[in-house]
Amino acid sequence: MSPTHDVIVIGLGGMGSAAAHHLAARGARVLGLEKFGPAHHHGSSHGGSRIIRQAYFEDPAYVPLLLRSYELYEELERATGREVATLCGGLMLGRPEARAVAGSVRSARQWDLPHEILDAHEIRRRFPTLNPNDDEIALYEARAGLVRPENTVVAHLQLATRNDADLHFNEPVTRWEPLPGGGVRVHTAENTYTAGQLVICPGAWAPQLLTDLGVPFGIERQVMYWFQPTGGVEPFRPERHPVYIWEDARGVQIYGFPSIDGPDLGAKVAFFRKGTACSPETIDREVHAGEIQAMAEHMSRRIPSLPGTFLKAATCMYSNTPDEHFVIARHPEHPDSVTVACGFSGHGFKFVPVVGEIVADLALSGTTEHPIELFDPNRLAAAPA
Ligand SMILES: Cc1cc2nc3c(=O)[nH]c(=O)nc-3n(C[C@H](O)[C@H](O)[C@H](O)COP(=O)(O)OP(=O)(O)OC[C@H]3O[C@@H](n4cnc5c(N)ncnc54)[C@H](O)[C@@H]3O)c2cc1C
């Protein structure tokens, strides 16, 4: 029996929805299979906001991908009319030697990205909500800002559907296998599908769906907190307040956003990393009083007005690789028919549109012109679990 689709995409979260769009836009007959509904809150792509930035402290190798991602985010907004990105500026704060600061400066210089270095006095003057120590500085990047994850996912799904992608929600994949003569077979509770190519964008479900990839994923519970600042959100509006990542002397990073959801919904803040190990089945979705207290205490000296009143919190999952770099590649065990995009290690959302483009390249031609050497799963094959 001939396959009904060219490409099956498993998982229509951040990465899978972008992949479905780029594949369908190139004329592929796409079937998307998603365990939950569109833009759901059970994985890694929810919570209203994600930081985007170009002076990338994690590694300068990400910068060309970010430049392309920004172009594609703009195209996404134009094509759908949805509000996705807000470039309110961004600060990377800490001592000069902090990774968030020194790494950002390195990327900015290497790629000649517009940026400013501010001392503590200048930070306080320009951004009066912030109260750095005298020995702290910041890299300010005017082109940093935020994207809205749910709007991004919905926009990509909308464009995929416009190009006739067949998207099935609430239809979890139970297993998949390569076929001896080429192509793949994918099973759900009710159906079996075949296609020439398979794309797997599993988020925190990578350990279940990618058992033979050889990557020891660590799934991590993360909490996002919303506080109503003392004195209201006016000083936190995106016209005057940047996104920020703030690293302390111990290397602990927090990050936060301006107030984007109206006067009663406060501003969001969170710890970057420092989560607890979990799985999608065992994650504790309750946020406990001690955690809220710890977040408020950490903020109280740095952004004294922010932890005014606690409003709400929500959990989310990171899918970490041992070196915190992504995995985007042809599956080493099934290089002719399976492409994987996973292990985004808590910093993937800003790359969603370019990952969609890369995955479409890999699935349709086996190769891509984007620089993805850093994301080869073979680098992790020997890493301990
Ligand atoms: C609290 C938090 C803050 C973050 N902040 C930032 C940030 O500021 N900037 C940034 O760039 N990144 C950030 N990230 C990281 C970023 O959000 C993730 O890297 C990104 O969302 C991962 O997308 P994904 O497609 O891999 O996962 P998901 O969006 O979770 O998608 C995976 C999908 O696969 C589906 N699926 C799984 N198993 C099956 C199955 N068997 N059958 C069918 N479907 C299946 C799931 O239901 C899900 O929809 C943050 C993440 C969190 C949790």
Coordinates of C-alpha atoms and ligand atoms in Angstrom, one line a residue:
M1 CA 0.0 0.0 0.0
S2 CA 1.5 3.4 -0.9
P3 CA 1.9 5.9 1.9
T4 CA -0.8 8.5 2.3
H5 CA 1.7 11.2 3.4
D6 CA 5.2 12.3 2.5
V7 CA 6.2 13.3 6.1
I8 CA 4.7 12.5 9.5
V9 CA 5.5 14.9 12.3
I10 CA 5.2 13.5 15.8
G11 CA 4.6 16.3 18.4
L12 CA 3.0 19.7 17.4
G13 CA 4.5 21.8 20.2
G14 CA 7.0 24.6 19.6
M15 CA 9.3 22.8 17.2
G16 CA 6.8 20.4 15.6
S17 CA 4.3 23.1 14.6
A18 CA 7.1 25.1 12.9
A19 CA 8.3 21.9 11.2
A20 CA 4.8 21.1 9.9
H21 CA 4.5 24.7 8.6
H22 CA 7.8 24.6 6.7
L23 CA 7.3 21.2 5.3
A24 CA 3.8 22.0 4.1
A25 CA 4.9 25.3 2.6
R26 CA 7.3 23.3 0.5
G27 CA 4.6 21.2 -0.9
A28 CA 5.1 18.1 1.2
R29 CA 1.9 16.1 2.2
V30 CA 2.2 16.4 6.0
L31 CA 0.5 14.5 8.8
G32 CA 0.9 15.9 12.2
L33 CA 0.2 13.8 15.3
E34 CA -0.2 15.5 18.7
K35 CA -0.9 13.9 22.1
F36 CA -2.8 17.0 23.4
G37 CA -4.7 19.9 21.9
P38 CA -3.3 22.9 20.0
A39 CA -0.9 25.2 22.1
H40 CA -1.5 23.2 25.3
H41 CA 0.1 23.7 28.7
H42 CA 1.4 20.2 29.4
G43 CA 4.8 20.4 27.8
S44 CA 7.4 23.2 27.3
S45 CA 5.8 25.9 25.1
H46 CA 3.4 27.8 27.4
G47 CA 3.4 30.5 30.0
G48 CA 2.8 33.6 27.8
S49 CA 6.4 34.7 27.1
R50 CA 9.9 33.6 26.1
I51 CA 13.1 35.7 26.0
I52 CA 14.7 36.2 22.6
R53 CA 18.2 37.7 22.2
Q54 CA 21.1 37.6 19.8
A55 CA 24.2 38.2 21.9
Y56 CA 24.1 34.6 22.9
F57 CA 26.1 33.7 26.0
E58 CA 25.7 30.0 25.6
D59 CA 27.9 29.9 22.4
P60 CA 28.5 32.2 19.5
A61 CA 27.7 29.3 17.2
Y62 CA 24.0 30.0 17.8
V63 CA 24.1 33.6 16.5
P64 CA 23.6 32.9 12.7
L65 CA 20.6 30.7 13.6
L66 CA 19.2 33.6 15.7
L67 CA 19.6 36.1 12.9
R68 CA 17.5 33.8 10.7
S69 CA 15.0 33.1 13.4
Y70 CA 14.3 36.8 13.8
E71 CA 13.6 37.1 10.1
L72 CA 11.2 34.1 10.3
Y73 CA 9.4 35.5 13.3
E74 CA 8.8 38.7 11.4
E75 CA 7.5 36.6 8.4
L76 CA 5.2 34.7 10.8
E77 CA 3.7 37.9 12.1
R78 CA 3.2 39.3 8.6
A79 CA 1.6 36.0 7.3
T80 CA -0.8 35.5 10.1
G81 CA -1.4 39.0 11.6
R82 CA -0.8 37.6 15.1
E83 CA 1.3 39.4 17.7
V84 CA 4.3 37.2 18.3
A85 CA 7.4 39.2 19.1
T86 CA 8.0 42.4 21.2
L87 CA 11.5 43.8 21.0
C88 CA 11.6 45.7 24.3
G89 CA 15.3 45.4 24.7
G90 CA 17.2 43.0 27.1
L91 CA 19.8 43.2 29.8
M92 CA 22.3 40.5 30.7
L93 CA 23.3 41.4 34.3
G94 CA 26.0 40.3 36.7
R95 CA 29.6 40.7 37.5
P96 CA 31.8 41.2 34.4
E97 CA 33.1 37.6 34.7
A98 CA 29.5 36.1 35.0
R99 CA 28.8 33.7 32.2
A100 CA 25.6 35.6 31.2
V101 CA 27.7 38.8 30.9
A102 CA 31.1 37.6 29.6
G103 CA 29.5 35.1 27.2
S104 CA 27.1 37.7 25.7
V105 CA 29.9 40.2 25.2
R106 CA 31.9 37.5 23.4
S107 CA 29.1 36.7 21.0
A108 CA 28.3 40.4 20.5
R109 CA 31.9 41.2 19.6
Q110 CA 32.4 38.1 17.5
W111 CA 29.3 38.8 15.4
D112 CA 29.4 42.6 15.5
L113 CA 26.0 42.8 17.2
P114 CA 24.8 46.2 18.4
H115 CA 25.1 46.4 22.2
E116 CA 26.0 48.6 25.1
I117 CA 27.9 47.9 28.3
L118 CA 26.3 49.7 31.3
D119 CA 27.8 50.1 34.8
A120 CA 25.7 49.8 37.9
H121 CA 25.0 53.5 38.1
E122 CA 23.9 53.6 34.5
I123 CA 21.7 50.6 34.9
R124 CA 19.9 52.2 37.9
R125 CA 19.5 55.5 36.0
R126 CA 18.0 54.0 32.8
F127 CA 16.0 51.2 34.4
P128 CA 14.9 52.5 37.9
T129 CA 13.2 49.2 38.9
L130 CA 16.6 47.5 39.0
N131 CA 19.0 47.7 41.9
P132 CA 22.4 46.1 41.0
N133 CA 25.4 45.8 43.3
D134 CA 28.1 48.3 42.6
D135 CA 30.3 45.6 41.1
E136 CA 27.7 44.4 38.6
I137 CA 27.4 45.5 35.0
A138 CA 25.1 44.7 32.1
L139 CA 25.2 44.1 28.4
Y140 CA 22.2 45.9 26.9
E141 CA 20.8 44.6 23.6
A142 CA 18.1 46.8 22.0
R143 CA 17.0 43.9 19.7
A144 CA 16.4 41.5 22.6
G145 CA 12.8 41.0 23.8
L146 CA 10.2 38.4 24.0
V147 CA 8.0 36.1 21.9
R148 CA 4.7 34.7 22.8
P149 CA 4.9 30.9 22.7
E150 CA 1.2 30.0 22.4
N151 CA 0.7 32.6 19.6
T152 CA 3.8 31.2 17.9
V153 CA 2.5 27.7 18.0
V154 CA -1.0 28.7 16.8
A155 CA 0.4 30.8 14.0
H156 CA 2.5 27.9 12.7
L157 CA -0.4 25.5 12.9
Q158 CA -2.6 28.0 11.1
L159 CA 0.0 28.3 8.2
A160 CA 0.5 24.5 8.1
T161 CA -3.3 24.0 7.8
R162 CA -3.4 26.7 5.1
N163 CA -1.0 24.5 3.1
D164 CA -3.2 21.5 3.6
A165 CA -1.3 19.8 6.4
D166 CA -3.4 17.1 8.1
L167 CA -3.2 17.8 11.8
H168 CA -4.6 15.3 14.3
F169 CA -4.8 16.5 17.9
N170 CA -5.5 14.3 21.0
E171 CA -4.0 11.4 19.1
P172 CA -0.9 10.2 20.9
V173 CA 1.6 8.0 19.0
T174 CA 2.2 4.7 20.8
R175 CA 5.2 3.6 18.7
W176 CA 6.9 4.0 15.4
E177 CA 9.2 1.8 13.3
P178 CA 11.3 2.1 10.1
L179 CA 10.1 -0.2 7.2
P180 CA 12.5 -2.6 5.7
G181 CA 12.0 -1.2 2.2
G182 CA 12.3 2.4 3.3
G183 CA 9.9 4.8 5.0
V184 CA 8.3 4.5 8.4
R185 CA 5.2 3.2 10.1
V186 CA 3.6 5.1 13.0
H187 CA 1.0 3.7 15.4
T188 CA -1.6 5.5 17.5
A189 CA -4.4 3.8 19.6
E190 CA -6.8 3.8 16.6
N191 CA -4.7 4.1 13.5
T192 CA -1.5 3.1 11.7
Y193 CA 0.1 5.5 9.2
T194 CA 3.0 5.2 6.8
A195 CA 5.1 7.9 5.2
G196 CA 8.5 8.3 3.4
Q197 CA 9.9 10.5 6.2
L198 CA 9.3 10.9 9.9
V199 CA 10.1 14.0 12.0
I200 CA 10.1 13.6 15.8
C201 CA 9.8 16.7 17.9
P202 CA 8.9 15.1 21.3
G203 CA 9.9 17.8 23.9
A204 CA 9.9 16.2 27.3
W205 CA 8.7 12.9 25.9
A206 CA 12.0 12.3 24.2
P207 CA 13.0 9.5 26.6
Q208 CA 9.9 7.6 25.5
L209 CA 9.9 8.3 21.8
L210 CA 13.7 8.2 21.2
T211 CA 14.9 5.2 23.1
D212 CA 17.6 4.3 20.5
L213 CA 19.0 7.8 20.0
G214 CA 21.7 7.3 22.7
V215 CA 21.2 10.7 24.3
P216 CA 20.8 10.7 28.1
F217 CA 18.0 13.3 28.5
G218 CA 17.4 14.9 31.9
I219 CA 13.8 16.2 32.2
E220 CA 13.5 19.1 34.7
R221 CA 10.6 20.7 36.4
Q222 CA 10.6 24.5 36.2
V223 CA 8.3 27.1 37.8
M224 CA 7.2 30.5 36.4
Y225 CA 6.0 33.1 38.9
W226 CA 3.8 36.2 38.3
F227 CA 4.0 39.0 40.9
Q228 CA 2.0 42.2 41.1
P229 CA 4.7 44.9 41.7
T230 CA 4.2 47.3 44.7
G231 CA 3.0 50.5 43.1
G232 CA 1.6 48.8 40.0
V233 CA 2.9 47.7 36.6
E234 CA 3.4 51.1 35.0
P235 CA 7.3 51.1 35.5
F236 CA 7.3 47.5 34.1
R237 CA 5.5 48.2 30.8
P238 CA 7.5 47.0 27.8
E239 CA 7.9 50.5 26.5
R240 CA 10.3 51.2 29.4
H241 CA 11.2 47.8 30.8
P242 CA 13.5 45.2 29.2
V243 CA 13.7 41.5 29.6
Y244 CA 16.6 40.4 31.8
I245 CA 18.8 37.5 32.8
W246 CA 20.6 38.2 36.1
E247 CA 23.4 36.0 37.3
D248 CA 24.6 36.2 41.0
A249 CA 28.1 35.5 42.3
R250 CA 27.3 31.8 42.7
G251 CA 26.2 31.4 39.1
V252 CA 22.5 31.3 39.9
Q253 CA 20.5 33.0 37.1
I254 CA 17.0 34.5 37.3
Y255 CA 15.2 36.0 34.3
G256 CA 12.1 38.1 33.9
F257 CA 9.9 40.0 31.6
P258 CA 8.1 43.3 31.4
S259 CA 4.4 43.3 32.3
I260 CA 2.6 42.4 29.0
D261 CA -0.8 41.1 30.0
G262 CA -2.5 44.1 31.4
P263 CA -2.5 46.0 34.8
D264 CA -3.8 43.1 36.9
L265 CA -1.6 40.3 35.7
G266 CA 1.8 41.6 37.0
A267 CA 5.2 40.6 35.6
K268 CA 6.7 37.1 35.2
V269 CA 10.0 36.0 36.8
A270 CA 11.7 32.6 37.1
F271 CA 14.9 30.8 38.0
F272 CA 16.9 29.7 34.9
R273 CA 17.7 26.0 35.6
K274 CA 17.9 25.0 39.3
G275 CA 14.9 22.8 38.7
T276 CA 14.1 19.3 40.0
A277 CA 14.3 16.0 37.9
C278 CA 10.9 14.8 36.8
S279 CA 9.1 13.0 33.9
P280 CA 5.9 14.2 32.2
E281 CA 4.1 11.6 34.2
T282 CA 5.6 12.3 37.6
I283 CA 6.0 16.1 37.5
D284 CA 4.6 17.9 40.6
R285 CA 2.3 20.5 39.1
E286 CA 1.6 22.2 42.4
V287 CA 3.8 25.2 43.3
H288 CA 4.6 25.3 47.0
A289 CA 4.8 28.2 49.5
G290 CA 8.5 27.6 50.1
E291 CA 9.3 28.0 46.4
I292 CA 7.3 31.2 46.1
Q293 CA 9.1 32.6 49.2
A294 CA 12.5 31.7 47.8
M295 CA 11.7 33.5 44.5
A296 CA 10.4 36.6 46.3
E297 CA 13.5 36.7 48.5
H298 CA 15.9 36.3 45.6
M299 CA 14.1 39.3 43.9
S300 CA 13.7 41.5 46.9
R301 CA 17.1 43.2 46.8
R302 CA 17.5 43.2 43.0
I303 CA 14.1 44.4 41.9
P304 CA 12.7 45.6 45.2
S305 CA 9.2 46.5 43.9
L306 CA 8.5 43.3 42.0
P307 CA 7.7 40.8 44.7
G308 CA 4.8 43.0 45.9
T309 CA 1.9 40.5 45.7
F310 CA 2.2 36.9 44.5
L311 CA -0.4 36.3 41.8
K312 CA 0.1 32.8 40.3
A313 CA 2.7 30.2 39.2
A314 CA 2.8 27.5 36.6
T315 CA 5.1 24.6 35.9
C316 CA 6.9 23.7 32.7
M317 CA 9.6 21.2 31.6
Y318 CA 13.1 21.5 30.3
S319 CA 14.6 18.6 28.3
N320 CA 18.3 18.8 29.0
T321 CA 21.2 17.2 27.2
P322 CA 24.4 16.8 29.2
D323 CA 26.1 19.8 27.6
E324 CA 22.8 21.8 27.2
H325 CA 23.2 22.1 23.5
F326 CA 20.3 20.9 21.2
V327 CA 20.0 17.7 19.2
I328 CA 18.9 18.4 15.6
A329 CA 19.9 15.8 13.1
R330 CA 19.0 12.8 11.0
H331 CA 18.5 9.9 13.5
P332 CA 21.9 8.1 13.5
E333 CA 20.2 4.7 13.6
H334 CA 17.7 5.5 10.8
P335 CA 19.5 8.2 8.7
D336 CA 17.4 7.7 5.6
S337 CA 14.0 8.2 7.0
V338 CA 13.9 9.8 10.5
T339 CA 14.8 13.4 11.6
V340 CA 14.9 14.5 15.3
A341 CA 14.7 17.9 17.0
C342 CA 14.9 17.6 20.8
G343 CA 17.0 18.3 23.9
F344 CA 16.4 22.0 23.8
S345 CA 17.6 22.3 27.3
G346 CA 15.5 25.3 28.4
H347 CA 16.6 27.7 25.7
G348 CA 15.0 26.5 22.5
F349 CA 12.0 28.7 22.0
K350 CA 13.8 31.7 20.3
F351 CA 14.9 29.2 17.6
V352 CA 11.5 27.7 16.9
P353 CA 11.0 29.1 13.4
V354 CA 14.6 28.3 12.2
V355 CA 14.4 24.8 13.7
G356 CA 11.2 24.3 11.6
E357 CA 13.2 25.4 8.5
I358 CA 16.2 23.1 9.4
V359 CA 14.0 20.1 10.0
A360 CA 12.2 20.6 6.7
D361 CA 15.6 20.8 5.0
L362 CA 16.8 17.5 6.7
A363 CA 13.5 15.6 6.1
L364 CA 13.2 16.6 2.4
S365 CA 16.8 16.7 1.2
G366 CA 18.9 15.0 4.0
T367 CA 21.0 18.1 4.5
T368 CA 20.8 21.8 5.5
E369 CA 22.9 24.9 4.8
H370 CA 22.4 26.0 8.4
P371 CA 25.3 25.5 10.8
I372 CA 24.1 22.6 13.0
E373 CA 27.4 20.8 13.8
L374 CA 27.0 21.6 17.5
F375 CA 23.7 19.7 17.6
D376 CA 25.0 16.3 16.4
P377 CA 23.7 13.5 18.8
N378 CA 26.8 11.5 18.2
R379 CA 28.7 13.9 20.5
L380 CA 26.7 12.6 23.4
A381 CA 26.7 8.9 22.6
A382 CA 29.3 8.0 25.2
A383 CA 28.0 10.4 27.9
P384 CA 26.9 8.8 31.1
A385 CA 23.2 8.7 31.9
Ligands
LIG1 C1 9.6 27.7 32.2 C2 10.3 27.7 30.8 C3 10.9 28.9 30.4 C4 11.6 28.9 29.2 N1 12.1 30.1 28.8 C5 12.7 30.2 27.6 C6 13.1 31.4 27.1 O1 12.9 32.5 27.7 N2 13.7 31.5 25.8 C7 13.8 30.4 25.1 O2 14.4 30.5 24.0 N3 13.4 29.2 25.5 C8 12.8 29.1 26.7 N4 12.4 27.9 27.2 C9 12.6 26.7 26.4 C10 11.6 26.5 25.3 O3 10.3 26.9 25.7 C11 11.6 25.0 24.8 O4 13.0 24.7 24.4 C12 10.7 24.8 23.7 O5 9.4 25.2 24.0 C13 10.7 23.2 23.4 O6 9.8 23.0 22.3 P1 9.5 21.5 21.9 O7 8.7 21.5 20.7 O8 10.7 20.7 22.0 O9 8.6 20.9 23.1 P2 7.0 21.0 23.3 O10 6.5 22.3 22.9 O11 6.6 20.5 24.6 O12 6.5 20.0 22.2 C14 6.6 18.6 22.3 C15 5.2 18.1 21.8 O13 5.3 16.7 21.6 C16 4.0 16.1 22.0 N5 4.2 14.7 22.2 C17 4.9 14.1 23.1 N6 4.8 12.7 23.0 C18 3.9 12.5 22.0 C19 3.3 11.3 21.4 N7 3.6 10.1 21.9 N8 2.4 11.5 20.4 C20 2.1 12.7 20.0 N9 2.6 13.9 20.5 C21 3.5 13.8 21.5 C22 3.7 16.9 23.2 O14 2.3 16.8 23.6 C23 4.1 18.3 22.8 O15 3.1 19.0 22.3 C24 11.7 27.8 28.4 C25 11.1 26.6 28.8 C26 10.4 26.6 30.0 C27 9.7 25.3 30.5

